[in-house]
Coordinates of N, CA and C in Angstrom, one line a residue:
G30 N 26.0 28.5 37.4 CA 27.3 28.8 36.9 C 28.2 29.6 37.9
I31 N 29.4 29.9 37.5 CA 30.2 30.7 38.4 C 29.7 32.1 38.5
P32 N 29.9 32.8 39.6 CA 29.3 34.1 39.7 C 29.7 35.2 38.8
F33 N 30.9 35.1 38.2 CA 31.4 36.2 37.4 C 31.5 35.8 35.9
E34 N 30.6 35.0 35.5 CA 30.7 34.5 34.1 C 30.6 35.7 33.1
C35 N 29.9 36.7 33.4 CA 29.9 37.9 32.5 C 31.2 38.4 32.2
V36 N 32.1 38.4 33.1 CA 33.5 38.9 32.9 C 34.2 37.9 31.9
E37 N 34.0 36.6 32.2 CA 34.7 35.6 31.3 C 34.1 35.6 29.9
F38 N 32.8 35.9 29.8 CA 32.2 36.0 28.5 C 32.9 37.1 27.7
V39 N 33.1 38.3 28.3 CA 33.8 39.4 27.7 C 35.3 39.0 27.4
R40 N 35.9 38.3 28.3 CA 37.3 37.8 28.0 C 37.3 36.9 26.8
R41 N 36.4 36.0 26.7 CA 36.3 35.1 25.5 C 36.1 35.9 24.2
Y42 N 35.3 36.9 24.3 CA 35.0 37.7 23.1 C 36.3 38.4 22.6
F43 N 37.0 39.0 23.5 CA 38.3 39.7 23.1 C 39.4 38.7 22.7
Y44 N 39.4 37.6 23.4 CA 40.4 36.5 23.0 C 40.1 36.0 21.6
Q45 N 38.9 35.6 21.4 CA 38.6 34.9 20.1 C 38.4 35.9 18.9
I46 N 37.9 37.1 19.1 CA 37.7 38.0 18.0 C 38.9 38.9 17.8
H47 N 39.5 39.4 18.8 CA 40.6 40.4 18.7 C 42.0 39.9 19.1
G48 N 42.1 38.7 19.7 CA 43.4 38.2 20.1 C 44.0 38.9 21.3
F49 N 43.1 39.4 22.2 CA 43.6 40.1 23.4 C 42.9 39.4 24.7
T50 N 43.5 39.7 25.8 CA 43.0 39.3 27.1 C 43.2 40.4 28.1
F51 N 42.9 40.1 29.4 CA 43.2 41.0 30.4 C 43.5 40.3 31.7
P52 N 44.2 40.9 32.7 CA 44.5 40.2 33.9 C 43.2 39.7 34.7
S53 N 43.4 38.8 35.6 CA 42.3 38.3 36.4 C 41.7 39.4 37.2
V54 N 40.4 39.4 37.4 CA 39.6 40.4 38.2 C 38.7 39.7 39.1
V55 N 38.3 40.4 40.2 CA 37.4 39.8 41.2 C 36.0 39.7 40.6
D56 N 35.6 40.7 39.9 CA 34.2 40.8 39.4 C 34.1 41.9 38.4
A57 N 32.9 42.1 37.9 CA 32.7 43.2 36.8 C 33.1 44.6 37.4
T58 N 32.8 44.8 38.6 CA 33.1 46.1 39.2 C 34.6 46.3 39.2
D59 N 35.3 45.3 39.6 CA 36.8 45.4 39.7 C 37.3 45.6 38.2
M60 N 36.7 44.9 37.3 CA 37.1 45.1 35.9 C 36.9 46.5 35.4
F61 N 35.8 47.1 35.8 CA 35.5 48.5 35.3 C 36.6 49.4 35.8
Y62 N 36.9 49.3 37.1 CA 37.8 50.3 37.7 C 39.3 50.0 37.5
R63 N 39.7 48.7 37.2 CA 41.1 48.4 37.2 C 41.6 48.0 35.8
I64 N 40.8 47.6 34.9 CA 41.4 47.2 33.6 C 41.3 48.3 32.6
H65 N 42.4 48.8 32.2 CA 42.5 49.9 31.3 C 43.3 49.6 30.0
T66 N 43.7 48.3 29.9 CA 44.5 47.9 28.8 C 44.2 46.4 28.5
L67 N 44.1 46.1 27.2 CA 44.0 44.7 26.7 C 45.4 44.2 26.3
V68 N 45.7 43.0 26.8 CA 47.0 42.5 26.5 C 47.0 41.5 25.3
P69 N 47.9 41.7 24.3 CA 47.9 40.8 23.2 C 48.3 39.4 23.5
L70 N 47.7 38.4 22.8 CA 48.2 37.1 22.9 C 49.3 36.7 22.0
K71 N 49.5 37.5 20.9 CA 50.5 37.3 20.0 C 51.8 38.0 20.3
R72 N 52.9 37.3 20.4 CA 54.2 38.0 20.7 C 54.5 39.1 19.7
G73 N 55.0 40.2 20.2 CA 55.4 41.3 19.3 C 54.2 42.3 19.1
S74 N 53.0 41.9 19.4 CA 51.9 42.8 19.3 C 51.9 43.7 20.5
K75 N 51.3 44.9 20.3 CA 51.2 45.9 21.3 C 49.9 45.8 22.1
P76 N 49.9 46.2 23.4 CA 48.7 46.3 24.1 C 47.8 47.3 23.5
V77 N 46.5 47.2 23.8 CA 45.5 48.2 23.3 C 44.9 48.9 24.5
S78 N 44.9 50.2 24.5 CA 44.2 50.9 25.6 C 42.7 50.9 25.5
L79 N 42.1 50.9 26.6 CA 40.7 50.9 26.7 C 40.3 52.4 27.2
Q80 N 39.4 52.9 26.5 CA 38.9 54.3 26.9 C 37.7 54.1 27.8
T81 N 37.7 54.7 28.9 CA 36.6 54.6 29.9 C 35.8 55.8 29.8
H82 N 34.5 55.7 29.7 CA 33.5 56.8 29.7 C 32.5 56.7 30.8
I83 N 32.3 57.8 31.5 CA 31.3 57.8 32.6 C 30.4 59.0 32.3
Y84 N 29.3 59.1 33.1 CA 28.4 60.2 33.0 C 29.2 61.5 33.3
P85 N 29.0 62.6 32.6 CA 28.0 62.8 31.5 C 28.7 62.4 30.2
Y86 N 27.9 61.9 29.3 CA 28.3 61.6 27.9 C 27.9 62.7 27.0
V87 N 28.9 63.4 26.4 CA 28.6 64.6 25.7 C 28.6 64.4 24.2
K88 N 29.0 63.2 23.7 CA 29.0 63.0 22.3 C 27.7 62.2 21.9
P89 N 27.4 62.0 20.7 CA 26.2 61.3 20.3 C 26.2 59.8 20.7
A90 N 25.1 59.2 20.9 CA 25.0 57.9 21.4 C 25.8 56.9 20.7
L91 N 25.8 56.9 19.3 CA 26.6 55.9 18.6 C 28.1 56.1 18.6
Y92 N 28.6 57.2 19.2 CA 30.0 57.3 19.5 C 30.4 56.3 20.5
Y93 N 29.5 56.1 21.5 CA 29.7 55.2 22.6 C 29.2 53.8 22.4
L94 N 28.0 53.7 21.9 CA 27.3 52.4 21.7 C 27.6 51.9 20.4
R95 N 28.7 51.1 20.3 CA 29.1 50.5 19.0 C 29.6 49.1 19.3
P96 N 29.7 48.3 18.2 CA 30.1 46.9 18.5 C 31.4 46.8 19.2
G97 N 31.5 46.0 20.2 CA 32.7 45.9 21.1 C 32.7 46.7 22.3
T98 N 31.7 47.6 22.4 CA 31.6 48.4 23.7 C 31.2 47.5 24.8
M99 N 31.9 47.7 25.9 CA 31.6 47.0 27.2 C 30.7 47.9 28.0
L100 N 29.6 47.5 28.4 CA 28.6 48.2 29.1 C 28.6 47.6 30.5
F101 N 28.8 48.5 31.5 CA 29.0 48.1 32.9 C 27.8 48.6 33.8
W102 N 27.2 47.7 34.6 CA 26.2 48.0 35.5 C 26.8 48.2 36.9
E103 N 26.3 49.1 37.7 CA 26.7 49.3 39.1 C 26.3 48.1 39.9
P104 N 27.1 47.7 40.9 CA 26.7 46.7 41.8 C 25.5 47.1 42.7
K105 N 24.6 46.2 43.0 CA 23.4 46.5 43.8 C 23.3 45.3 44.8
P106 N 22.6 45.6 45.9 CA 22.5 44.5 47.0 C 21.4 43.5 46.6
T107 N 21.5 43.0 45.4 CA 20.6 41.9 44.9 C 21.5 40.7 44.4
D108 N 20.9 39.6 44.3 CA 21.7 38.4 43.8 C 22.1 38.6 42.4
D109 N 21.3 39.3 41.6 CA 21.6 39.5 40.2 C 22.7 40.5 40.0
L110 N 22.9 41.5 40.8 CA 23.8 42.5 40.5 C 24.8 42.8 41.7
K111 N 25.0 41.8 42.6 CA 25.8 42.1 43.7 C 27.3 42.3 43.3
Y112 N 27.7 41.8 42.1 CA 29.1 41.9 41.7 C 29.2 42.9 40.5
G113 N 28.1 43.7 40.3 CA 28.1 44.5 39.1 C 27.8 43.6 37.9
H114 N 27.9 44.1 36.7 CA 27.6 43.3 35.5 C 28.3 44.0 34.3
V115 N 28.7 43.2 33.4 CA 29.3 43.7 32.1 C 28.7 42.9 31.0
A116 N 28.4 43.6 29.9 CA 27.8 43.1 28.7 C 28.5 43.7 27.5
L117 N 28.3 43.1 26.3 CA 28.9 43.7 25.1 C 27.8 44.1 24.1
V118 N 28.1 45.3 23.5 CA 27.3 45.8 22.4 C 27.8 45.0 21.2
V119 N 26.8 44.3 20.5 CA 27.2 43.5 19.3 C 26.7 44.2 18.0
E120 N 25.7 45.0 18.2 CA 25.2 45.7 17.0 C 24.5 47.0 17.5
A121 N 24.6 48.1 16.7 CA 24.0 49.3 17.1 C 23.7 50.2 15.8
D122 N 22.6 50.8 15.8 CA 22.3 51.8 14.8 C 21.4 52.9 15.5
A123 N 20.9 53.8 14.8 CA 20.1 54.9 15.3 C 18.9 54.5 16.1
E124 N 18.4 53.3 15.8 CA 17.1 52.9 16.4 C 17.3 51.8 17.4
H125 N 18.3 50.9 17.3 CA 18.4 49.7 18.2 C 19.8 49.4 18.6
V126 N 20.0 48.9 19.8 CA 21.3 48.4 20.2 C 21.0 47.0 20.7
I127 N 21.9 46.1 20.2 CA 21.8 44.7 20.6 C 23.0 44.4 21.6
V128 N 22.6 43.8 22.7 CA 23.6 43.6 23.8 C 23.6 42.1 24.1
A129 N 24.8 41.5 24.1 CA 25.0 40.1 24.5 C 25.7 40.0 25.8
Q130 N 25.2 39.0 26.6 CA 25.7 38.9 28.0 C 25.6 37.5 28.5
Q131 N 26.2 37.3 29.7 CA 26.1 36.0 30.3 C 25.6 36.3 31.7
N132 N 24.9 35.3 32.3 CA 24.2 35.4 33.6 C 23.0 36.3 33.7
R133 N 22.4 36.6 32.5 CA 21.2 37.4 32.5 C 20.3 36.7 31.5
T134 N 19.0 36.9 31.7 CA 18.0 36.3 30.8 C 17.1 37.4 30.2
P135 N 17.0 37.4 28.9 CA 17.7 36.6 28.0 C 19.1 37.0 27.7
P136 N 20.0 36.1 27.2 CA 21.4 36.5 27.0 C 21.6 37.5 25.9
V137 N 20.7 37.7 25.0 CA 20.8 38.7 24.0 C 19.6 39.6 24.1
Q138 N 19.8 40.9 24.3 CA 18.7 41.8 24.5 C 18.8 43.0 23.5
E139 N 17.6 43.4 23.1 CA 17.5 44.6 22.2 C 17.0 45.8 22.9
Y140 N 17.6 46.9 22.7 CA 17.2 48.1 23.4 C 16.9 49.2 22.3
N141 N 16.1 50.1 22.6 CA 15.9 51.3 21.8 C 17.1 52.2 22.1
T142 N 17.8 52.6 21.0 CA 19.1 53.4 21.2 C 18.9 54.6 22.1
R143 N 17.9 55.4 21.8 CA 17.7 56.6 22.5 C 17.4 56.3 24.0
E144 N 16.5 55.3 24.3 CA 16.2 55.0 25.6 C 17.4 54.5 26.4
L145 N 18.2 53.6 25.8 CA 19.4 53.1 26.5 C 20.3 54.2 26.8
F146 N 20.6 55.0 25.8 CA 21.5 56.1 26.0 C 21.1 57.1 27.1
N147 N 19.8 57.4 27.1 CA 19.2 58.2 28.2 C 19.4 57.6 29.5
A148 N 19.2 56.2 29.6 CA 19.4 55.5 30.9 C 20.8 55.6 31.3
I149 N 21.8 55.4 30.4 CA 23.2 55.5 30.7 C 23.6 56.9 31.1
N150 N 23.1 57.9 30.4 CA 23.5 59.3 30.5 C 22.6 60.0 31.5
T151 N 22.4 59.4 32.7 CA 21.6 60.0 33.7 C 22.4 60.0 35.0
F152 N 22.4 61.1 35.8 CA 23.1 61.1 37.1 C 22.5 60.0 38.0
N153 N 23.3 59.3 38.7 CA 22.9 58.1 39.5 C 22.3 57.0 38.7
S154 N 22.8 56.8 37.5 CA 22.3 55.8 36.6 C 22.6 54.4 37.2
A155 N 21.9 53.4 36.7 CA 22.2 52.0 37.1 C 23.5 51.5 36.5
Y156 N 24.0 52.3 35.6 CA 25.2 51.9 34.8 C 26.5 52.6 35.4
S157 N 27.6 51.9 35.6 CA 28.8 52.5 36.0 C 29.4 53.3 34.9
G158 N 29.3 52.8 33.7 CA 29.9 53.4 32.5 C 30.2 52.4 31.4
I159 N 31.1 52.8 30.5 CA 31.4 51.9 29.4 C 32.9 52.0 29.1
K160 N 33.4 51.0 28.4 CA 34.8 50.9 28.0 C 34.8 50.6 26.5
V161 N 35.6 51.2 25.7 CA 35.8 51.0 24.3 C 37.3 50.8 24.0
M162 N 37.6 50.0 23.0 CA 39.0 49.9 22.5 C 39.3 51.2 21.8
N163 N 40.5 51.7 22.0 CA 41.0 52.9 21.3 C 41.4 52.5 19.9

């Protein structure tokens, strides 16, 4: 597949579920640093701001890890992560977080909420940060 399918997966989600899109990006890392607003597809609708969170996370895990949260990985010098990565939280509760993504196997992964939050909320984490709709 194309190298940045994870970004297009997220675009399709916001397009189909919420009626929003965002400008073209080079990769997931570019998306994390440059996209701060979702653009409505419907005339007369207003753009929606994206709130970006990075380490340190001071609020409880479920404040950040909720359906629709975009979870970004830092780029690494490997084939899997050379462009960074973005995935979507589709379900979350005090025990588990379900993440859907493209270009990773398996495409749907379940994490322990506490373990995932601790991994995100660590200095020099593998994660760039998260974005949520305001």
